[in-house]
């Protein structure tokens, strides 16, 4: 059973963004907006001359993508490890069956 769409408004960098989402994902969207704003606040504390909100948001975007890529690479390694372990388990099972 699919949940009804939910209209929400997220505040990002002081601007409201209205969107329609699956109600099951509301918490994730709100957490994402909070994390963006937290990282934006941290970036803005660096006070780089000539930087505006868009520049700081670009820094946040790069920072978040770096985190995402690291997580993907970690998961790739773990998936590879799981495949290796499965292959070893199969070999061990065949050896024990002899």
PDB file of N, CA and C in Angstrom:
ATOM      1  N   UNK A   1       0.834  -1.177   0.000  1.00  0.00           N
ATOM      2  CA  UNK A   1       0.000   0.000   0.000  1.00  0.00           C
ATOM      3  C   UNK A   1       0.879   1.239   0.000  1.00  0.00           C
ATOM      4  N   UNK A   2       0.708   2.077  -0.960  1.00  0.00           N
ATOM      5  CA  UNK A   2       1.520   3.276  -1.091  1.00  0.00           C
ATOM      6  C   UNK A   2       0.941   4.392  -0.228  1.00  0.00           C
ATOM      7  N   UNK A   3       1.843   5.113   0.430  1.00  0.00           N
ATOM      8  CA  UNK A   3       1.384   6.236   1.239  1.00  0.00           C
ATOM      9  C   UNK A   3       1.090   7.428   0.344  1.00  0.00           C
ATOM     10  N   UNK A   4       0.262   8.306   0.865  1.00  0.00           N
ATOM     11  CA  UNK A   4      -0.110   9.490   0.108  1.00  0.00           C
ATOM     12  C   UNK A   4       1.059  10.455   0.030  1.00  0.00           C
ATOM     13  N   UNK A   5       1.144  11.204  -1.054  1.00  0.00           N
ATOM     14  CA  UNK A   5       2.194  12.212  -1.168  1.00  0.00           C
ATOM     15  C   UNK A   5       2.028  13.265  -0.072  1.00  0.00           C
ATOM     16  N   UNK A   6       3.140  13.812   0.351  1.00  0.00           N
ATOM     17  CA  UNK A   6       3.143  14.807   1.411  1.00  0.00           C
ATOM     18  C   UNK A   6       3.812  16.065   0.891  1.00  0.00           C
ATOM     19  N   UNK A   7       3.178  17.203   1.092  1.00  0.00           N
ATOM     20  CA  UNK A   7       3.762  18.491   0.726  1.00  0.00           C
ATOM     21  C   UNK A   7       4.525  19.008   1.934  1.00  0.00           C
ATOM     22  N   UNK A   8       5.821  19.273   1.739  1.00  0.00           N
ATOM     23  CA  UNK A   8       6.629  19.809   2.828  1.00  0.00           C
ATOM     24  C   UNK A   8       7.375  21.037   2.342  1.00  0.00           C
ATOM     25  N   UNK A   9       7.851  21.822   3.295  1.00  0.00           N
ATOM     26  CA  UNK A   9       8.666  22.988   2.982  1.00  0.00           C
ATOM     27  C   UNK A   9       9.959  22.842   3.771  1.00  0.00           C
ATOM     28  N   UNK A  10      11.073  22.853   3.054  1.00  0.00           N
ATOM     29  CA  UNK A  10      12.376  22.773   3.692  1.00  0.00           C
ATOM     30  C   UNK A  10      13.068  24.121   3.580  1.00  0.00           C
ATOM     31  N   UNK A  11      13.702  24.533   4.665  1.00  0.00           N
ATOM     32  CA  UNK A  11      14.473  25.761   4.660  1.00  0.00           C
ATOM     33  C   UNK A  11      15.931  25.389   4.455  1.00  0.00           C
ATOM     34  N   UNK A  12      16.501  25.860   3.356  1.00  0.00           N
ATOM     35  CA  UNK A  12      17.907  25.610   3.069  1.00  0.00           C
ATOM     36  C   UNK A  12      18.557  26.961   2.772  1.00  0.00           C
ATOM     37  N   UNK A  13      19.555  27.287   3.548  1.00  0.00           N
ATOM     38  CA  UNK A  13      20.282  28.557   3.409  1.00  0.00           C
ATOM     39  C   UNK A  13      19.337  29.751   3.479  1.00  0.00           C
ATOM     40  N   UNK A  14      18.320  29.642   4.330  1.00  0.00           N
ATOM     41  CA  UNK A  14      17.390  30.748   4.511  1.00  0.00           C
ATOM     42  C   UNK A  14      16.317  30.868   3.454  1.00  0.00           C
ATOM     43  N   UNK A  15      16.265  29.931   2.523  1.00  0.00           N
ATOM     44  CA  UNK A  15      15.247  29.955   1.472  1.00  0.00           C
ATOM     45  C   UNK A  15      14.312  28.767   1.632  1.00  0.00           C
ATOM     46  N   UNK A  16      12.997  29.007   1.492  1.00  0.00           N
ATOM     47  CA  UNK A  16      12.053  27.889   1.583  1.00  0.00           C
ATOM     48  C   UNK A  16      11.948  27.155   0.247  1.00  0.00           C
ATOM     49  N   UNK A  17      11.933  25.839   0.331  1.00  0.00           N
ATOM     50  CA  UNK A  17      11.767  25.000  -0.858  1.00  0.00           C
ATOM     51  C   UNK A  17      10.609  24.058  -0.600  1.00  0.00           C
ATOM     52  N   UNK A  18       9.554  24.230  -1.389  1.00  0.00           N
ATOM     53  CA  UNK A  18       8.384  23.363  -1.261  1.00  0.00           C
ATOM     54  C   UNK A  18       8.538  22.184  -2.202  1.00  0.00           C
ATOM     55  N   UNK A  19       8.159  21.018  -1.715  1.00  0.00           N
ATOM     56  CA  UNK A  19       8.237  19.821  -2.553  1.00  0.00           C
ATOM     57  C   UNK A  19       7.209  18.810  -2.098  1.00  0.00           C
ATOM     58  N   UNK A  20       6.886  17.926  -2.998  1.00  0.00           N
ATOM     59  CA  UNK A  20       5.969  16.827  -2.711  1.00  0.00           C
ATOM     60  C   UNK A  20       6.793  15.555  -2.664  1.00  0.00           C
ATOM     61  N   UNK A  21       6.681  14.840  -1.551  1.00  0.00           N
ATOM     62  CA  UNK A  21       7.482  13.642  -1.348  1.00  0.00           C
ATOM     63  C   UNK A  21       6.600  12.501  -0.871  1.00  0.00           C
ATOM     64  N   UNK A  22       7.135  11.307  -0.895  1.00  0.00           N
ATOM     65  CA  UNK A  22       6.483  10.158  -0.283  1.00  0.00           C
ATOM     66  C   UNK A  22       6.569  10.367   1.221  1.00  0.00           C
ATOM     67  N   UNK A  23       5.467  10.282   1.922  1.00  0.00           N
ATOM     68  CA  UNK A  23       5.422  10.569   3.360  1.00  0.00           C
ATOM     69  C   UNK A  23       6.419   9.736   4.158  1.00  0.00           C
ATOM     70  N   UNK A  24       6.733   8.533   3.674  1.00  0.00           N
ATOM     71  CA  UNK A  24       7.688   7.680   4.385  1.00  0.00           C
ATOM     72  C   UNK A  24       9.080   8.279   4.423  1.00  0.00           C
ATOM     73  N   UNK A  25       9.380   9.205   3.506  1.00  0.00           N
ATOM     74  CA  UNK A  25      10.712   9.783   3.404  1.00  0.00           C
ATOM     75  C   UNK A  25      10.854  11.143   4.079  1.00  0.00           C
ATOM     76  N   UNK A  26       9.816  11.595   4.762  1.00  0.00           N
ATOM     77  CA  UNK A  26       9.857  12.936   5.350  1.00  0.00           C
ATOM     78  C   UNK A  26      11.053  13.133   6.284  1.00  0.00           C
ATOM     79  N   UNK A  27      11.292  12.197   7.158  1.00  0.00           N
ATOM     80  CA  UNK A  27      12.386  12.343   8.113  1.00  0.00           C
ATOM     81  C   UNK A  27      13.731  12.486   7.393  1.00  0.00           C
ATOM     82  N   UNK A  28      13.941  11.701   6.354  1.00  0.00           N
ATOM     83  CA  UNK A  28      15.202  11.753   5.611  1.00  0.00           C
ATOM     84  C   UNK A  28      15.379  13.123   4.964  1.00  0.00           C
ATOM     85  N   UNK A  29      14.324  13.663   4.380  1.00  0.00           N
ATOM     86  CA  UNK A  29      14.409  14.980   3.751  1.00  0.00           C
ATOM     87  C   UNK A  29      14.722  16.054   4.789  1.00  0.00           C
ATOM     88  N   UNK A  30      14.059  15.984   5.938  1.00  0.00           N
ATOM     89  CA  UNK A  30      14.291  16.986   6.977  1.00  0.00           C
ATOM     90  C   UNK A  30      15.703  16.872   7.555  1.00  0.00           C
ATOM     91  N   UNK A  31      16.172  15.650   7.727  1.00  0.00           N
ATOM     92  CA  UNK A  31      17.547  15.461   8.201  1.00  0.00           C
ATOM     93  C   UNK A  31      18.558  15.977   7.180  1.00  0.00           C
ATOM     94  N   UNK A  32      18.287  15.754   5.909  1.00  0.00           N
ATOM     95  CA  UNK A  32      19.178  16.241   4.855  1.00  0.00           C
ATOM     96  C   UNK A  32      19.255  17.764   4.872  1.00  0.00           C
ATOM     97  N   UNK A  33      18.114  18.419   4.989  1.00  0.00           N
ATOM     98  CA  UNK A  33      18.093  19.882   5.034  1.00  0.00           C
ATOM     99  C   UNK A  33      18.859  20.385   6.257  1.00  0.00           C
ATOM    100  N   UNK A  34      18.671  19.727   7.397  1.00  0.00           N
ATOM    101  CA  UNK A  34      19.375  20.122   8.615  1.00  0.00           C
ATOM    102  C   UNK A  34      20.886  19.963   8.447  1.00  0.00           C
ATOM    103  N   UNK A  35      21.298  18.846   7.838  1.00  0.00           N
ATOM    104  CA  UNK A  35      22.731  18.603   7.633  1.00  0.00           C
ATOM    105  C   UNK A  35      23.332  19.631   6.679  1.00  0.00           C
ATOM    106  N   UNK A  36      22.632  19.959   5.614  1.00  0.00           N
ATOM    107  CA  UNK A  36      23.112  20.986   4.680  1.00  0.00           C
ATOM    108  C   UNK A  36      23.289  22.311   5.410  1.00  0.00           C
ATOM    109  N   UNK A  37      22.295  22.698   6.197  1.00  0.00           N
ATOM    110  CA  UNK A  37      22.380  23.962   6.926  1.00  0.00           C
ATOM    111  C   UNK A  37      23.495  23.946   7.970  1.00  0.00           C
ATOM    112  N   UNK A  38      23.703  22.817   8.639  1.00  0.00           N
ATOM    113  CA  UNK A  38      24.804  22.717   9.602  1.00  0.00           C
ATOM    114  C   UNK A  38      26.151  22.875   8.912  1.00  0.00           C
ATOM    115  N   UNK A  39      26.322  22.170   7.797  1.00  0.00           N
ATOM    116  CA  UNK A  39      27.594  22.262   7.070  1.00  0.00           C
ATOM    117  C   UNK A  39      27.784  23.649   6.458  1.00  0.00           C
ATOM    118  N   UNK A  40      26.698  24.268   6.046  1.00  0.00           N
ATOM    119  CA  UNK A  40      26.770  25.630   5.514  1.00  0.00           C
ATOM    120  C   UNK A  40      27.247  26.584   6.603  1.00  0.00           C
ATOM    121  N   UNK A  41      26.713  26.436   7.789  1.00  0.00           N
ATOM    122  CA  UNK A  41      27.113  27.280   8.910  1.00  0.00           C
ATOM    123  C   UNK A  41      28.596  27.129   9.216  1.00  0.00           C
ATOM    124  N   UNK A  42      29.081  25.895   9.191  1.00  0.00           N
ATOM    125  CA  UNK A  42      30.501  25.631   9.431  1.00  0.00           C
ATOM    126  C   UNK A  42      31.350  26.273   8.329  1.00  0.00           C
ATOM    127  N   UNK A  43      30.944  26.111   7.082  1.00  0.00           N
ATOM    128  CA  UNK A  43      31.698  26.680   5.957  1.00  0.00           C
ATOM    129  C   UNK A  43      31.725  28.206   6.036  1.00  0.00           C
ATOM    130  N   UNK A  44      30.610  28.805   6.421  1.00  0.00           N
ATOM    131  CA  UNK A  44      30.530  30.262   6.476  1.00  0.00           C
ATOM    132  C   UNK A  44      31.418  30.849   7.575  1.00  0.00           C
ATOM    133  N   UNK A  45      31.746  30.056   8.563  1.00  0.00           N
ATOM    134  CA  UNK A  45      32.631  30.529   9.628  1.00  0.00           C
ATOM    135  C   UNK A  45      34.050  30.779   9.116  1.00  0.00           C
ATOM    136  N   UNK A  46      34.394  30.196   7.950  1.00  0.00           N
ATOM    137  CA  UNK A  46      35.728  30.414   7.385  1.00  0.00           C
ATOM    138  C   UNK A  46      35.880  31.837   6.853  1.00  0.00           C
ATOM    139  N   UNK A  47      34.781  32.504   6.567  1.00  0.00           N
ATOM    140  CA  UNK A  47      34.741  33.901   6.116  1.00  0.00           C
ATOM    141  C   UNK A  47      35.771  34.220   5.030  1.00  0.00           C
ATOM    142  N   UNK A  48      35.575  33.606   3.878  1.00  0.00           N
ATOM    143  CA  UNK A  48      36.451  33.868   2.732  1.00  0.00           C
ATOM    144  C   UNK A  48      35.973  35.147   2.049  1.00  0.00           C
ATOM    145  N   UNK A  49      36.901  36.091   1.818  1.00  0.00           N
ATOM    146  CA  UNK A  49      36.548  37.358   1.163  1.00  0.00           C
ATOM    147  C   UNK A  49      35.928  37.099  -0.201  1.00  0.00           C
ATOM    148  N   UNK A  50      34.812  37.754  -0.462  1.00  0.00           N
ATOM    149  CA  UNK A  50      34.165  37.656  -1.763  1.00  0.00           C
ATOM    150  C   UNK A  50      33.230  36.467  -1.918  1.00  0.00           C
ATOM    151  N   UNK A  51      33.175  35.597  -0.915  1.00  0.00           N
ATOM    152  CA  UNK A  51      32.288  34.438  -0.995  1.00  0.00           C
ATOM    153  C   UNK A  51      30.875  34.824  -0.587  1.00  0.00           C
ATOM    154  N   UNK A  52      29.911  34.350  -1.374  1.00  0.00           N
ATOM    155  CA  UNK A  52      28.508  34.508  -1.040  1.00  0.00           C
ATOM    156  C   UNK A  52      27.919  33.154  -0.670  1.00  0.00           C
ATOM    157  N   UNK A  53      26.632  33.145  -0.419  1.00  0.00           N
ATOM    158  CA  UNK A  53      25.955  31.909  -0.008  1.00  0.00           C
ATOM    159  C   UNK A  53      26.138  30.813  -1.057  1.00  0.00           C
ATOM    160  N   UNK A  54      26.060  31.156  -2.340  1.00  0.00           N
ATOM    161  CA  UNK A  54      26.224  30.140  -3.386  1.00  0.00           C
ATOM    162  C   UNK A  54      27.607  29.502  -3.343  1.00  0.00           C
ATOM    163  N   UNK A  55      28.616  30.308  -3.050  1.00  0.00           N
ATOM    164  CA  UNK A  55      29.967  29.764  -2.956  1.00  0.00           C
ATOM    165  C   UNK A  55      30.072  28.775  -1.795  1.00  0.00           C
ATOM    166  N   UNK A  56      29.495  29.153  -0.665  1.00  0.00           N
ATOM    167  CA  UNK A  56      29.528  28.250   0.488  1.00  0.00           C
ATOM    168  C   UNK A  56      28.697  26.988   0.227  1.00  0.00           C
ATOM    169  N   UNK A  57      27.576  27.149  -0.473  1.00  0.00           N
ATOM    170  CA  UNK A  57      26.777  25.964  -0.822  1.00  0.00           C
ATOM    171  C   UNK A  57      27.553  25.038  -1.754  1.00  0.00           C
ATOM    172  N   UNK A  58      28.367  25.611  -2.639  1.00  0.00           N
ATOM    173  CA  UNK A  58      29.201  24.782  -3.514  1.00  0.00           C
ATOM    174  C   UNK A  58      30.208  23.992  -2.680  1.00  0.00           C
ATOM    175  N   UNK A  59      30.785  24.641  -1.669  1.00  0.00           N
ATOM    176  CA  UNK A  59      31.717  23.940  -0.779  1.00  0.00           C
ATOM    177  C   UNK A  59      31.001  22.803  -0.055  1.00  0.00           C
ATOM    178  N   UNK A  60      29.789  23.069   0.416  1.00  0.00           N
ATOM    179  CA  UNK A  60      28.994  22.040   1.090  1.00  0.00           C
ATOM    180  C   UNK A  60      28.699  20.890   0.135  1.00  0.00           C
ATOM    181  N   UNK A  61      28.352  21.203  -1.105  1.00  0.00           N
ATOM    182  CA  UNK A  61      28.062  20.162  -2.098  1.00  0.00           C
ATOM    183  C   UNK A  61      29.282  19.278  -2.324  1.00  0.00           C
ATOM    184  N   UNK A  62      30.448  19.885  -2.448  1.00  0.00           N
ATOM    185  CA  UNK A  62      31.682  19.110  -2.638  1.00  0.00           C
ATOM    186  C   UNK A  62      31.936  18.238  -1.407  1.00  0.00           C
ATOM    187  N   UNK A  63      31.783  18.818  -0.225  1.00  0.00           N
ATOM    188  CA  UNK A  63      31.994  18.084   1.018  1.00  0.00           C
ATOM    189  C   UNK A  63      31.054  16.877   1.115  1.00  0.00           C
ATOM    190  N   UNK A  64      29.790  17.095   0.780  1.00  0.00           N
ATOM    191  CA  UNK A  64      28.819  15.992   0.831  1.00  0.00           C
ATOM    192  C   UNK A  64      29.120  14.917  -0.205  1.00  0.00           C
ATOM    193  N   UNK A  65      29.566  15.329  -1.396  1.00  0.00           N
ATOM    194  CA  UNK A  65      29.909  14.336  -2.421  1.00  0.00           C
ATOM    195  C   UNK A  65      31.139  13.531  -2.024  1.00  0.00           C
ATOM    196  N   UNK A  66      32.103  14.184  -1.382  1.00  0.00           N
ATOM    197  CA  UNK A  66      33.269  13.448  -0.892  1.00  0.00           C
ATOM    198  C   UNK A  66      32.829  12.389   0.108  1.00  0.00           C
ATOM    199  N   UNK A  67      31.943  12.769   1.027  1.00  0.00           N
ATOM    200  CA  UNK A  67      31.418  11.807   2.000  1.00  0.00           C
ATOM    201  C   UNK A  67      30.683  10.668   1.305  1.00  0.00           C
ATOM    202  N   UNK A  68      29.901  11.001   0.294  1.00  0.00           N
ATOM    203  CA  UNK A  68      29.144  10.007  -0.448  1.00  0.00           C
ATOM    204  C   UNK A  68      30.067   9.030  -1.182  1.00  0.00           C
ATOM    205  N   UNK A  69      31.088   9.557  -1.838  1.00  0.00           N
ATOM    206  CA  UNK A  69      32.031   8.712  -2.580  1.00  0.00           C
ATOM    207  C   UNK A  69      32.781   7.793  -1.629  1.00  0.00           C
ATOM    208  N   UNK A  70      33.209   8.329  -0.488  1.00  0.00           N
ATOM    209  CA  UNK A  70      33.895   7.490   0.511  1.00  0.00           C
ATOM    210  C   UNK A  70      33.000   6.362   0.980  1.00  0.00           C
ATOM    211  N   UNK A  71      31.730   6.675   1.217  1.00  0.00           N
ATOM    212  CA  UNK A  71      30.775   5.657   1.660  1.00  0.00           C
ATOM    213  C   UNK A  71      30.564   4.604   0.583  1.00  0.00           C
ATOM    214  N   UNK A  72      30.436   5.036  -0.681  1.00  0.00           N
ATOM    215  CA  UNK A  72      30.273   4.087  -1.782  1.00  0.00           C
ATOM    216  C   UNK A  72      31.481   3.176  -1.907  1.00  0.00           C
ATOM    217  N   UNK A  73      32.663   3.746  -1.776  1.00  0.00           N
ATOM    218  CA  UNK A  73      33.888   2.935  -1.871  1.00  0.00           C
ATOM    219  C   UNK A  73      33.966   1.942  -0.718  1.00  0.00           C
ATOM    220  N   UNK A  74      33.587   2.378   0.454  1.00  0.00           N
ATOM    221  CA  UNK A  74      33.591   1.479   1.615  1.00  0.00           C
ATOM    222  C   UNK A  74      32.618   0.328   1.378  1.00  0.00           C
ATOM    223  N   UNK A  75      31.425   0.643   0.857  1.00  0.00           N
ATOM    224  CA  UNK A  75      30.435  -0.394   0.578  1.00  0.00           C
ATOM    225  C   UNK A  75      30.912  -1.337  -0.513  1.00  0.00           C
ATOM    226  N   UNK A  76      31.599  -0.794  -1.530  1.00  0.00           N
ATOM    227  CA  UNK A  76      32.133  -1.642  -2.596  1.00  0.00           C
ATOM    228  C   UNK A  76      33.125  -2.648  -2.030  1.00  0.00           C
ATOM    229  N   UNK A  77      33.982  -2.187  -1.144  1.00  0.00           N
ATOM    230  CA  UNK A  77      34.969  -3.081  -0.526  1.00  0.00           C
ATOM    231  C   UNK A  77      34.256  -4.136   0.298  1.00  0.00           C
ATOM    232  N   UNK A  78      33.263  -3.724   1.057  1.00  0.00           N
ATOM    233  CA  UNK A  78      32.530  -4.682   1.875  1.00  0.00           C
ATOM    234  C   UNK A  78      31.801  -5.711   1.011  1.00  0.00           C
ATOM    235  N   UNK A  79      31.219  -5.269  -0.105  1.00  0.00           N
ATOM    236  CA  UNK A  79      30.537  -6.207  -0.992  1.00  0.00           C
ATOM    237  C   UNK A  79      31.534  -7.193  -1.586  1.00  0.00           C
ATOM    238  N   UNK A  80      32.709  -6.703  -1.951  1.00  0.00           N
ATOM    239  CA  UNK A  80      33.752  -7.578  -2.471  1.00  0.00           C
ATOM    240  C   UNK A  80      34.197  -8.577  -1.421  1.00  0.00           C
ATOM    241  N   UNK A  81      34.319  -8.121  -0.188  1.00  0.00           N
ATOM    242  CA  UNK A  81      34.689  -9.013   0.904  1.00  0.00           C
ATOM    243  C   UNK A  81      33.623 -10.094   1.112  1.00  0.00           C
ATOM    244  N   UNK A  82      32.357  -9.688   1.023  1.00  0.00           N
ATOM    245  CA  UNK A  82      31.274 -10.661   1.189  1.00  0.00           C
ATOM    246  C   UNK A  82      31.306 -11.712   0.084  1.00  0.00           C
ATOM    247  N   UNK A  83      31.589 -11.286  -1.131  1.00  0.00           N
ATOM    248  CA  UNK A  83      31.669 -12.231  -2.247  1.00  0.00           C
ATOM    249  C   UNK A  83      32.809 -13.214  -2.012  1.00  0.00           C
ATOM    250  N   UNK A  84      33.956 -12.711  -1.577  1.00  0.00           N
ATOM    251  CA  UNK A  84      35.104 -13.572  -1.296  1.00  0.00           C
ATOM    252  C   UNK A  84      34.780 -14.560  -0.189  1.00  0.00           C
ATOM    253  N   UNK A  85      34.129 -14.085   0.858  1.00  0.00           N
ATOM    254  CA  UNK A  85      33.749 -14.973   1.961  1.00  0.00           C
ATOM    255  C   UNK A  85      32.767 -16.048   1.496  1.00  0.00           C
ATOM    256  N   UNK A  86      31.832 -15.692   0.643  1.00  0.00           N
ATOM    257  CA  UNK A  86      30.876 -16.668   0.112  1.00  0.00           C
ATOM    258  C   UNK A  86      31.593 -17.733  -0.701  1.00  0.00           C
ATOM    259  N   UNK A  87      32.542 -17.286  -1.535  1.00  0.00           N
ATOM    260  CA  UNK A  87      33.307 -18.240  -2.339  1.00  0.00           C
ATOM    261  C   UNK A  87      34.117 -19.178  -1.448  1.00  0.00           C
ATOM    262  N   UNK A  88      34.719 -18.625  -0.397  1.00  0.00           N
ATOM    263  CA  UNK A  88      35.480 -19.462   0.533  1.00  0.00           C
ATOM    264  C   UNK A  88      34.569 -20.453   1.258  1.00  0.00           C
ATOM    265  N   UNK A  89      33.377 -20.005   1.627  1.00  0.00           N
ATOM    266  CA  UNK A  89      32.428 -20.891   2.300  1.00  0.00           C
ATOM    267  C   UNK A  89      32.016 -22.038   1.388  1.00  0.00           C
ATOM    268  N   UNK A  90      31.802 -21.740   0.109  1.00  0.00           N
ATOM    269  CA  UNK A  90      31.450 -22.783  -0.854  1.00  0.00           C
ATOM    270  C   UNK A  90      32.587 -23.789  -1.005  1.00  0.00           C
ATOM    271  N   UNK A  91      33.807 -23.287  -1.135  1.00  0.00           N
ATOM    272  CA  UNK A  91      34.972 -24.177  -1.266  1.00  0.00           C
ATOM    273  C   UNK A  91      35.122 -25.054  -0.035  1.00  0.00           C
ATOM    274  N   UNK A  92      34.901 -24.467   1.135  1.00  0.00           N
ATOM    275  CA  UNK A  92      35.014 -25.230   2.376  1.00  0.00           C
ATOM    276  C   UNK A  92      33.930 -26.301   2.447  1.00  0.00           C
ATOM    277  N   UNK A  93      32.729 -25.947   2.051  1.00  0.00           N
ATOM    278  CA  UNK A  93      31.631 -26.918   2.048  1.00  0.00           C
ATOM    279  C   UNK A  93      31.932 -28.086   1.114  1.00  0.00           C
ATOM    280  N   UNK A  94      32.435 -27.776  -0.099  1.00  0.00           N
ATOM    281  CA  UNK A  94      32.775 -28.836  -1.049  1.00  0.00           C
ATOM    282  C   UNK A  94      33.893 -29.729  -0.499  1.00  0.00           C
ATOM    283  N   UNK A  95      34.848 -29.097   0.168  1.00  0.00           N
ATOM    284  CA  UNK A  95      35.970 -29.863   0.741  1.00  0.00           C
ATOM    285  C   UNK A  95      35.471 -30.782   1.868  1.00  0.00           C
ATOM    286  N   UNK A  96      34.577 -30.278   2.679  1.00  0.00           N
ATOM    287  CA  UNK A  96      34.067 -31.078   3.792  1.00  0.00           C
ATOM    288  C   UNK A  96      33.162 -32.213   3.336  1.00  0.00           C
ATOM    289  N   UNK A  97      32.537 -32.049   2.155  1.00  0.00           N
ATOM    290  CA  UNK A  97      31.656 -33.082   1.614  1.00  0.00           C
ATOM    291  C   UNK A  97      32.420 -34.269   1.041  1.00  0.00           C
ATOM    292  N   UNK A  98      33.715 -34.101   0.801  1.00  0.00           N
ATOM    293  CA  UNK A  98      34.520 -35.176   0.200  1.00  0.00           C
ATOM    294  C   UNK A  98      34.724 -36.313   1.175  1.00  0.00           C
TER     295      UNK A  98
END
